[in-house]
C-alpha positions as CSV (number, residue, x, y, z in Angstrom):
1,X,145.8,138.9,93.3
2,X,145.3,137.0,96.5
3,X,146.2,132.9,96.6
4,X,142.7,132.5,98.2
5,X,141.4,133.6,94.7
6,X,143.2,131.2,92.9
7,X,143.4,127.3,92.0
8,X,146.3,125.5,90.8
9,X,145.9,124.2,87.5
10,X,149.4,122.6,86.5
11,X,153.1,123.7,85.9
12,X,155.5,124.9,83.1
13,X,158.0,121.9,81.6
14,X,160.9,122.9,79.8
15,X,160.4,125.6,76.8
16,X,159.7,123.4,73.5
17,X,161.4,124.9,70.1
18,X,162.7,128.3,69.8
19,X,159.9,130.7,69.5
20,X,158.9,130.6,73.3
21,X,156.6,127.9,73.6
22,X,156.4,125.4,76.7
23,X,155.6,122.3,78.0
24,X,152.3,122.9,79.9
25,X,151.6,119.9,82.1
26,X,148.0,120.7,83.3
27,X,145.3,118.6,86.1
28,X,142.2,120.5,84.6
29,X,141.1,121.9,81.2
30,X,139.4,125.2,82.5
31,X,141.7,127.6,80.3
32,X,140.3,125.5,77.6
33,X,136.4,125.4,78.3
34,X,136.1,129.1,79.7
35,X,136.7,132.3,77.2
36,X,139.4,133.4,79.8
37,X,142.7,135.1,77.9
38,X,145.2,134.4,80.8
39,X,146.7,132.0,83.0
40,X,148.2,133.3,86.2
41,X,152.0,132.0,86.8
42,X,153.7,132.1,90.1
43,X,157.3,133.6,89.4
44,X,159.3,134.3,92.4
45,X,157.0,133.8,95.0
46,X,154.2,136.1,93.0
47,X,150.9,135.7,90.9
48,X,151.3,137.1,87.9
49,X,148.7,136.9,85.1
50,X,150.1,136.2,81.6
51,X,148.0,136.7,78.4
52,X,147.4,133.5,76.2
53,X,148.9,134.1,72.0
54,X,147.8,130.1,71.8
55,X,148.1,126.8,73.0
56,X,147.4,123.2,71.1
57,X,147.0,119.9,73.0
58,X,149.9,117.1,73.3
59,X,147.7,114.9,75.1
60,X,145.3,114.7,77.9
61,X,147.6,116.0,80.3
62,X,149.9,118.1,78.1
63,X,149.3,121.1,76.0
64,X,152.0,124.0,74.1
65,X,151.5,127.2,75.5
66,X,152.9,130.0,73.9
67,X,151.9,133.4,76.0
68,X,152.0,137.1,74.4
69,X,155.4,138.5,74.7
70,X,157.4,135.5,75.1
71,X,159.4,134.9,72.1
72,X,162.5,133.1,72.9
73,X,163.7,129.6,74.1
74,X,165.6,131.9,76.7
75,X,162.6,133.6,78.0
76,X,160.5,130.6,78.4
77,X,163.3,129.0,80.4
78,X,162.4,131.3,83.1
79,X,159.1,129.7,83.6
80,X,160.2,126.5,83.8
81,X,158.8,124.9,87.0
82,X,156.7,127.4,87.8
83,X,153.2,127.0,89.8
84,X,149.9,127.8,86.9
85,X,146.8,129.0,88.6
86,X,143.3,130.2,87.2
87,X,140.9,132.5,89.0
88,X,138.0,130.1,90.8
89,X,135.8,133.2,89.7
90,X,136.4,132.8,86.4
91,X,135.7,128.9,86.4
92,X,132.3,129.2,85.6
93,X,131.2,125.9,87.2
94,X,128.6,124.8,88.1
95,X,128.9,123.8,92.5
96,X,128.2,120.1,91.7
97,X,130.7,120.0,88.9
98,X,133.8,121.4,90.4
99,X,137.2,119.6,89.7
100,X,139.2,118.3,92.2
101,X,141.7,120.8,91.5
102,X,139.3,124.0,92.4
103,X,139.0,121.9,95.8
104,X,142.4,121.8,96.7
105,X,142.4,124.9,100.1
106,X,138.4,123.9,100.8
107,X,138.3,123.3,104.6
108,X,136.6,120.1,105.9
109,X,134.1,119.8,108.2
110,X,133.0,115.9,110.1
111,X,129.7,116.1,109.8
112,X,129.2,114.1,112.9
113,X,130.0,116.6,115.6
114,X,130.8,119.9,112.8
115,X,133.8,119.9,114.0
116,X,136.6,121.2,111.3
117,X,139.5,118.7,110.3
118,X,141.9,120.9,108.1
119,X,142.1,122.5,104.9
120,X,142.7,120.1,101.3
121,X,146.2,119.9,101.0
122,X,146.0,118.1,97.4
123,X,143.6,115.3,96.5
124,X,144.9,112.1,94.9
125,X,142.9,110.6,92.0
126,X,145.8,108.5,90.5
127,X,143.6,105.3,91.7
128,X,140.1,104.2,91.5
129,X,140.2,105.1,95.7
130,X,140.4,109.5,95.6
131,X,141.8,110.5,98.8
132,X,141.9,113.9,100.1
133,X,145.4,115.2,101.7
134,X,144.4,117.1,104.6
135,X,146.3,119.8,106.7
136,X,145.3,119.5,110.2
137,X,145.3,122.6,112.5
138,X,148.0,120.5,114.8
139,X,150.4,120.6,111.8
140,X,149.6,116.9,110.5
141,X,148.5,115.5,107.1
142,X,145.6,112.9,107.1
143,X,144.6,110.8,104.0
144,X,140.7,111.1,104.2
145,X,138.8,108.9,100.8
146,X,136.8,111.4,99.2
147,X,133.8,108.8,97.7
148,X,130.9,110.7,96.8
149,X,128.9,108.9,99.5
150,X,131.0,110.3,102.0
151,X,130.4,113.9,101.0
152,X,127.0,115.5,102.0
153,X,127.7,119.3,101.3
154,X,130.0,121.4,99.6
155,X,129.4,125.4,100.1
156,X,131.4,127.0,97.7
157,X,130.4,130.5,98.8
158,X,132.5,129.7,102.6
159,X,134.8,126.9,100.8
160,X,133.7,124.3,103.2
161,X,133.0,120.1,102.4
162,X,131.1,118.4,104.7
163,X,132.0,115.0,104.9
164,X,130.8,111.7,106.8
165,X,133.9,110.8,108.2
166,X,134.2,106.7,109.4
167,X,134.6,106.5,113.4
168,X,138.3,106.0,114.2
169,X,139.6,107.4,110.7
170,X,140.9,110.8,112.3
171,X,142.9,109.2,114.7
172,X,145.0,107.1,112.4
């Protein structure tokens, strides 16, 4: 499995009980709204899919995940901190509803002179104001607000947002 492939979805907390349930702190609900059976966890640097056994919500944010196979407090330690990813082709969304999360590695274009800026980084919606951390080819990281006036395109087939970017905001 390929990272291109892949979104990021949340990360493992610390086991909860003894039976090999975890903490599952999560930015979207995909697992939940798609008949998927797996998540895929980075462990050690690789993506590894893991099947479901069951999960029940803590809150918005939070879920218990128990996964097949993983039946002790000591084996879910070894997931603690670790990366959760779900397959963008298994999303099932529609283009104009995709979460900010399936975003995240989209590159972005100024639609003034279709120029490229950089790849999404991360996009922060912790505010009423969501910004889009970009990676520029020269190695820096631009905050860029992501209204939806400011977005004219989004091709998910070549994972590129065209944006309307204000004059003078690049060189910040």
């Amino acid at each position: 499995m390929k990272s291109i492939d892949v979104y990021k979805i949340g990360r493992i907390g610390k086991p909860h009980g003894v039976k090999g349930e975890m903490n599952f702190m999560f930015t979207d609900d995909v697992f939940d709204r798609t008949d998927s059976d797996y998540l895929i966890i980075e462990v050690e640097g690789l993506l590894v899919p893991f099947f479901i056994e069951e999960y029940r919500f803590r809150s918005d944010e939070t879920a218990l995940l128990k996964l097949c196979d993983i039946d002790s407090q000591e084996q879910a330690q070894q997931f603690t901190n670790c990366d959760v990813f779900f397959e963008r082709s298994k999303a099932d969304t529609p283009d104009d509803e995709l979460s900010w999360a399936q975003i995240v590695g989209f590159s972005i274009v100024n639609a003034a002179d279709v120029q490229p800026v950089g790849t999404v980084a991360a996009v922060d919606n912790s505010t009423i104001n969501t910004l889009f951390e970009i990676d520029t080819p020269d190695g820096r990281r631009l905050l860029i607000p992501a209204p939806d006036d400011l977005i004219e395109e989004v091709d998910v087939a070549s994972k590129t947002i065209k944006m309307s970017i204000p004059d003078g905001l690049l060189e910040l």
